[in-house]
mmCIF file of C-alpha atoms and ligand atoms in Angstrom:
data_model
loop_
_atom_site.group_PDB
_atom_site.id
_atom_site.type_symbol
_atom_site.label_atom_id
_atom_site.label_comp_id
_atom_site.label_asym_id
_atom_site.label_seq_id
_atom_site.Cartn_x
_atom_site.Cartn_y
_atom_site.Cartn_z
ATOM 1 C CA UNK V 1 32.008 -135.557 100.595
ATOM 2 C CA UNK V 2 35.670 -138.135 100.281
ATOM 3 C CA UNK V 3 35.189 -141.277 99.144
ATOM 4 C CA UNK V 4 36.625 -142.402 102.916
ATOM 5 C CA UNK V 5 32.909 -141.293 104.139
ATOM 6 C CA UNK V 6 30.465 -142.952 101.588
ATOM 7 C CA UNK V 7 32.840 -146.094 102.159
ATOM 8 C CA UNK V 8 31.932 -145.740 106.345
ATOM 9 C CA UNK V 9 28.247 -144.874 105.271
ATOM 10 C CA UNK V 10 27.887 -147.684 103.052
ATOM 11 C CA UNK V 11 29.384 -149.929 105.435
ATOM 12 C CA UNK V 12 26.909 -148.291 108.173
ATOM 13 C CA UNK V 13 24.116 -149.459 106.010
ATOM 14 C CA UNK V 14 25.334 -152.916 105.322
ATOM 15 C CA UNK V 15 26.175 -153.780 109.027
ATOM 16 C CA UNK V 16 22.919 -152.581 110.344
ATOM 17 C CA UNK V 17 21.154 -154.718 107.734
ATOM 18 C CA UNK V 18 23.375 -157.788 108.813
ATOM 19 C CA UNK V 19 22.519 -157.013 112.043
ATOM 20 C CA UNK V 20 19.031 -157.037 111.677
ATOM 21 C CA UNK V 21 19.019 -160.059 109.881
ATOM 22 C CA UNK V 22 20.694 -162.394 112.621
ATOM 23 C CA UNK V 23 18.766 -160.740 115.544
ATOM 24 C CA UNK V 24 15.563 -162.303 112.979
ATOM 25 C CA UNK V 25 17.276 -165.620 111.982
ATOM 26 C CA UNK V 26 18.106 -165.874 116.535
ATOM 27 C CA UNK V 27 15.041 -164.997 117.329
ATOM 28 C CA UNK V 28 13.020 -166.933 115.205
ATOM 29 C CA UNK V 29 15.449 -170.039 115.866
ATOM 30 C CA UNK V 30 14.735 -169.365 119.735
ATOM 31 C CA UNK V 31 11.083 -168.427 119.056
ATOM 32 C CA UNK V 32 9.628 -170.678 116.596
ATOM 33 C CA UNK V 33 6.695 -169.200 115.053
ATOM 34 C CA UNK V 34 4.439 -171.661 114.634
ATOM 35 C CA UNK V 35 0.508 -171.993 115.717
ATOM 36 C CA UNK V 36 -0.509 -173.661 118.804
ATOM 37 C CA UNK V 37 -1.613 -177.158 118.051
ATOM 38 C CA UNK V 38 -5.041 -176.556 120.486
ATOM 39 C CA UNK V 39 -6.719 -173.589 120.189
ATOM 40 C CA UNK V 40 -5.976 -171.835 123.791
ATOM 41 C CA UNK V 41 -9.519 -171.692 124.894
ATOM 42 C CA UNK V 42 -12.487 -172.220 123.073
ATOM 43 C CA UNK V 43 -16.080 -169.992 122.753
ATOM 44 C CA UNK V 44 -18.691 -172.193 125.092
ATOM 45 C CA UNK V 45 -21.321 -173.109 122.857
ATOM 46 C CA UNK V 46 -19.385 -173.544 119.367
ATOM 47 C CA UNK V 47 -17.457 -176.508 120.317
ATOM 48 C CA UNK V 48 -18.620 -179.669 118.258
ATOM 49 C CA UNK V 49 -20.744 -182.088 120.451
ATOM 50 C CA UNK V 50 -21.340 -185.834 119.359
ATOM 51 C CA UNK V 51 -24.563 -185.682 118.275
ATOM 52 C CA UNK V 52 -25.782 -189.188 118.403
ATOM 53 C CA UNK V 53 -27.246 -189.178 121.756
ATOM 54 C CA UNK V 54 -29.556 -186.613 120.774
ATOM 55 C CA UNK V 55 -30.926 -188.527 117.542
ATOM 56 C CA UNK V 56 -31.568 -191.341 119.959
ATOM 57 C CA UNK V 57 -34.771 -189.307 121.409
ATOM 58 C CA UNK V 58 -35.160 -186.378 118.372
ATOM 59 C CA UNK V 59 -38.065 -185.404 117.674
ATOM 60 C CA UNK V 60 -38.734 -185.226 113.657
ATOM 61 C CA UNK V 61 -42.202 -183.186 114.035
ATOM 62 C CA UNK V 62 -40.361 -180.635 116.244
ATOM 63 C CA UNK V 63 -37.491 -180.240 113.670
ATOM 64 C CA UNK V 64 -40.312 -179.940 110.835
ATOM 65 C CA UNK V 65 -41.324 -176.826 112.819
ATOM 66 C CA UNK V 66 -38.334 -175.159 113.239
ATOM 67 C CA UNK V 67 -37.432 -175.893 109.602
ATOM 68 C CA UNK V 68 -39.996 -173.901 108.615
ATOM 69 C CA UNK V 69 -39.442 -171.169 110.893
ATOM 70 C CA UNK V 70 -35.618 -171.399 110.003
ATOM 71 C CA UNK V 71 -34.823 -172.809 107.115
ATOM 72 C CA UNK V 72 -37.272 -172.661 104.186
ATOM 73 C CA UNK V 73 -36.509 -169.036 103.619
ATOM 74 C CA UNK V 74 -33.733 -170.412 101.750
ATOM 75 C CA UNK V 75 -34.406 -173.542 101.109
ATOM 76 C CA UNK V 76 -36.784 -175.833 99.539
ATOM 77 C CA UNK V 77 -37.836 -178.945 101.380
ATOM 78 C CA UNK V 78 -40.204 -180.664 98.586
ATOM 79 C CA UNK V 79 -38.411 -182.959 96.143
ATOM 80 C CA UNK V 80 -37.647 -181.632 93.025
ATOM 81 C CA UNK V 81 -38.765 -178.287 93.531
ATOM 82 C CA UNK V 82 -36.046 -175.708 92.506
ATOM 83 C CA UNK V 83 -33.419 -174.670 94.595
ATOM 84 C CA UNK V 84 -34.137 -171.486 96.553
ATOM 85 C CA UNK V 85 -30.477 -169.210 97.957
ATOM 86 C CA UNK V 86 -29.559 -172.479 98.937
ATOM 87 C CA UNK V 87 -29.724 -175.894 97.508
ATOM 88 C CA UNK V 88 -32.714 -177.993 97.948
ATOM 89 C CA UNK V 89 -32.681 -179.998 101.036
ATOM 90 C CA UNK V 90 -34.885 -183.235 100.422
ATOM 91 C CA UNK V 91 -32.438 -185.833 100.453
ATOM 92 C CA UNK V 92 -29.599 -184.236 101.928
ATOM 93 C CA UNK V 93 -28.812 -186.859 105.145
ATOM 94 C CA UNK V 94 -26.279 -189.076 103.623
ATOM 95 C CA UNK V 95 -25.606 -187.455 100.497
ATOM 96 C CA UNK V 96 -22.321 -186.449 99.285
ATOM 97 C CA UNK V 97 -22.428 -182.762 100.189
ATOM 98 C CA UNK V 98 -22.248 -179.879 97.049
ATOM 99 C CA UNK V 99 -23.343 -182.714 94.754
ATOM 100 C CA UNK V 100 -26.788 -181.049 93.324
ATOM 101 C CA UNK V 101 -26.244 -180.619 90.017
ATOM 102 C CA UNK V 102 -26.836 -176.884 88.594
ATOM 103 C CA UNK V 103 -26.463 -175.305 92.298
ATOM 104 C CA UNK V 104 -23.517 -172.583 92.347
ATOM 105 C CA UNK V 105 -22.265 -173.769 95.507
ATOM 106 C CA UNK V 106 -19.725 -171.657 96.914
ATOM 107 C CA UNK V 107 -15.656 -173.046 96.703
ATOM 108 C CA UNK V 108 -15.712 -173.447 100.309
ATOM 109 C CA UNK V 109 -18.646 -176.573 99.968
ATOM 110 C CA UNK V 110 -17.433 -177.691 96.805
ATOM 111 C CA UNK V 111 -14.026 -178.596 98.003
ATOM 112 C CA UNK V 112 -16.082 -180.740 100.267
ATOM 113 C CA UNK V 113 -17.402 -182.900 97.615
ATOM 114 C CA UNK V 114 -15.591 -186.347 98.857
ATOM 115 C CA UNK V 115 -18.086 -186.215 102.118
ATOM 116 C CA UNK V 116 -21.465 -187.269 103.014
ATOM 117 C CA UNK V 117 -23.716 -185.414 104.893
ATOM 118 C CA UNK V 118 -23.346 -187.674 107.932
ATOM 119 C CA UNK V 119 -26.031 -186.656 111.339
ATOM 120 C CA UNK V 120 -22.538 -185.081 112.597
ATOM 121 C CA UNK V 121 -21.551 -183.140 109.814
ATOM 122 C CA UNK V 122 -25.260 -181.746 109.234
ATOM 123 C CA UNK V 123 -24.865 -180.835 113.290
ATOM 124 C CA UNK V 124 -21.482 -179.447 113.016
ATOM 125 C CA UNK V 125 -22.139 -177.239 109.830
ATOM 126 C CA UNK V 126 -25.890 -176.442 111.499
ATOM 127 C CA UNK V 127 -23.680 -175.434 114.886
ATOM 128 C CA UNK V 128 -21.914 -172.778 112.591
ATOM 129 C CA UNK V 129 -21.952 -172.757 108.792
ATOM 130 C CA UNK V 130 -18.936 -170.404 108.848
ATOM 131 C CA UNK V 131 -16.833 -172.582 110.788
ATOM 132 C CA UNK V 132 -17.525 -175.622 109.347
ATOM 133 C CA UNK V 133 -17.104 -174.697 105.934
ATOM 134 C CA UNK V 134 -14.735 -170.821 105.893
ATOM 135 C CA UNK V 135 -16.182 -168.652 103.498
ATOM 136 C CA UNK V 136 -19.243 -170.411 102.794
ATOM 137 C CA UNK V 137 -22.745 -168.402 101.268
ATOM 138 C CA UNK V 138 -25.208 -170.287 104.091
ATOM 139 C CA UNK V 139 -25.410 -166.853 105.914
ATOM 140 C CA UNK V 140 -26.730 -168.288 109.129
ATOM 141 C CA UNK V 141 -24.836 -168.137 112.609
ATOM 142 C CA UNK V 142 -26.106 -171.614 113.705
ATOM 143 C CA UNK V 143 -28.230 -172.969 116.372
ATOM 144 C CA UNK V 144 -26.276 -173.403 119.404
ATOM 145 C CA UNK V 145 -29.310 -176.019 121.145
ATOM 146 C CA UNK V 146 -27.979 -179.606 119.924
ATOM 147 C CA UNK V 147 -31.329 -180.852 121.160
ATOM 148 C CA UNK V 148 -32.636 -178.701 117.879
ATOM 149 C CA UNK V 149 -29.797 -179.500 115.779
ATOM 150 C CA UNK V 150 -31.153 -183.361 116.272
ATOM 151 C CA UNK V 151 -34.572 -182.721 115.423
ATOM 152 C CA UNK V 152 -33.849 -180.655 112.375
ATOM 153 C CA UNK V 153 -31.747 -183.634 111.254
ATOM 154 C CA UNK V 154 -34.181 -186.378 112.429
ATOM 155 C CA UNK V 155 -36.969 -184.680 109.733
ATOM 156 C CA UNK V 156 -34.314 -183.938 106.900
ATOM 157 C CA UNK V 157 -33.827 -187.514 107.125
ATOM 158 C CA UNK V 158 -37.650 -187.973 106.450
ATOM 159 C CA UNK V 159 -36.873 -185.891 103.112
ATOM 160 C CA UNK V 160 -36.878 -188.628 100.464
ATOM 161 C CA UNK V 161 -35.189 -187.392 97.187
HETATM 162 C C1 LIG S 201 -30.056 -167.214 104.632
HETATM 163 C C2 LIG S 201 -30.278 -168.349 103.773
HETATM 164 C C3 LIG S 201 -30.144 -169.727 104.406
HETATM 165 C C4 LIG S 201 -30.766 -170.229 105.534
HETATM 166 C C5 LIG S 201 -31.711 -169.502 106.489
HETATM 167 C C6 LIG S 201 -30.356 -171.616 105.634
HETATM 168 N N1 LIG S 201 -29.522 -171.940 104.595
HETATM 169 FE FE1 LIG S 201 -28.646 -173.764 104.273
HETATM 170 N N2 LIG S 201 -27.667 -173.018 102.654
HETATM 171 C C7 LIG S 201 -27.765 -171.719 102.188
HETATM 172 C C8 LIG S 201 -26.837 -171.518 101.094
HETATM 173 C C9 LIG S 201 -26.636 -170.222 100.310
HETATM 174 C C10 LIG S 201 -26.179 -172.766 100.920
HETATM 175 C C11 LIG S 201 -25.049 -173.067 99.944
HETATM 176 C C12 LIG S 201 -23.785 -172.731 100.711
HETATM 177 C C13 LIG S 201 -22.508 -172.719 99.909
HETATM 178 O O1 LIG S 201 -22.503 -173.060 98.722
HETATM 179 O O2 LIG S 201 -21.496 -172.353 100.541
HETATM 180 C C14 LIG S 201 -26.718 -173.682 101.918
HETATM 181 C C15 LIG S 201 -26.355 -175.012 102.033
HETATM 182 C C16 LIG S 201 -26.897 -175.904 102.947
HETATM 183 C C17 LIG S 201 -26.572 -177.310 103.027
HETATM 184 C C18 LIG S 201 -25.613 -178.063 102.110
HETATM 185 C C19 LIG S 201 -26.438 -178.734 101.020
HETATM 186 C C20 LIG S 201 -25.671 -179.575 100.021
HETATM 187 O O3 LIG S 201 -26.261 -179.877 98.967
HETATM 188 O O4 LIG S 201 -24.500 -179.910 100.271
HETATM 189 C C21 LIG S 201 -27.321 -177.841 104.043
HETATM 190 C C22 LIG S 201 -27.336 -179.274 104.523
HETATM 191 C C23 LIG S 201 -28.105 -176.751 104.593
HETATM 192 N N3 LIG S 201 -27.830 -175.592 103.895
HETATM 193 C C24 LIG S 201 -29.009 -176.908 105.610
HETATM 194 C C25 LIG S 201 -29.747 -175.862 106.176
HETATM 195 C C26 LIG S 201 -30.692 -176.044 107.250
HETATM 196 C C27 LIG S 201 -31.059 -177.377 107.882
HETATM 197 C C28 LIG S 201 -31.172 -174.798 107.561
HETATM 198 C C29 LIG S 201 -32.135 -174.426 108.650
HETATM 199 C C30 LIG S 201 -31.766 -174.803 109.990
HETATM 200 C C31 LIG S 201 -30.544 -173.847 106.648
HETATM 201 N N4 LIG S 201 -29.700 -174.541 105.809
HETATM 202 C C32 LIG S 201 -30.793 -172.481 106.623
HETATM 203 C C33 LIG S 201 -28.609 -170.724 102.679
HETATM 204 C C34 LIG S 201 -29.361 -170.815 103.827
#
């Protein structure tokens, strides 16, 4: 092999990587790759609804049920009793959320810590935990009726601390 070939091979190698390069840099100045500012369509049922008309006529003794039936697996609902998988709840509506002390929350909650559990937030994050809050430990899918998501919330808020 002369040096006259590894100089054309070399140069070979070098051109094609130019070349690849500027198609990238053209492309991507032609293409921008950035993410859509809407989603392009959205999942019925997992959008976030305003949930204040449905406090208006919720039903606290309705949401005590289905907190039962739902919730207190993980959760206790009695003041100061200790926290269950998940934190206890008595108190929650309009507390800053992650702020019981001594509960491992998980990163995803904690970096929530500025908020308050507003009657929207509890019925977004009760819509889907995992979209609310990515990569939380509240292993529940959600409850897609907001008529339920009001009641729960109308009897957390009759939780005292
Ligand atoms: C399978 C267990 C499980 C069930 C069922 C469950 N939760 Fe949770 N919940 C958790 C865990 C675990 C956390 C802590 C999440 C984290 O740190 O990411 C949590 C956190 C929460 C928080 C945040 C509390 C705080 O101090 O900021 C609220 C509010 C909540 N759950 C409400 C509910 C309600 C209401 C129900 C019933 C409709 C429910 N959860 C059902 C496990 C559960």
């Amino acid at each position: 092999m002369d040096s006259v070939f590894l100089n054309k091979a070399a140069a070979a190698v070098l051109l094609s990587i130019a070349t690849a390069w500027i198609c990238g840099a053209v492309g991507s100045t032609v293409v921008p790759i950035t993410a859509p500012a809407k989603p392009a369509f959205s999942v019925p049922g997992t959008e976030n609804v305003p949930i204040a008309p449905y406090m208006a006529h919720a039903d606290a003794d309705h949401g005590e049920e289905l907190a039962h039936q739902i919730c207190s697996s993980c959760h206790a609902l009695v003041s100061a009793a200790s926290d269950g998988v998940g934190p206890n709840l008595a108190g929650v509506a309009g507390r800053p959320r992650a702020s019981i002390t001594g509960y491992a929350y998980s990163s995803a909650l904690a970096g929530q810590k500025a908020h308050v559990w507003s009657d929207q937030a509890l019925s977004d994050w009760l819509t889907s935990p995992a979209r609310f809050a990515p990569g939380t430990r509240m292993s529940l899918v959600g409850i897609s009726s907001p008529a339920q998501r009001a009641d729960i919330i109308a009897y957390l808020h009759t939780l005292a601390e």
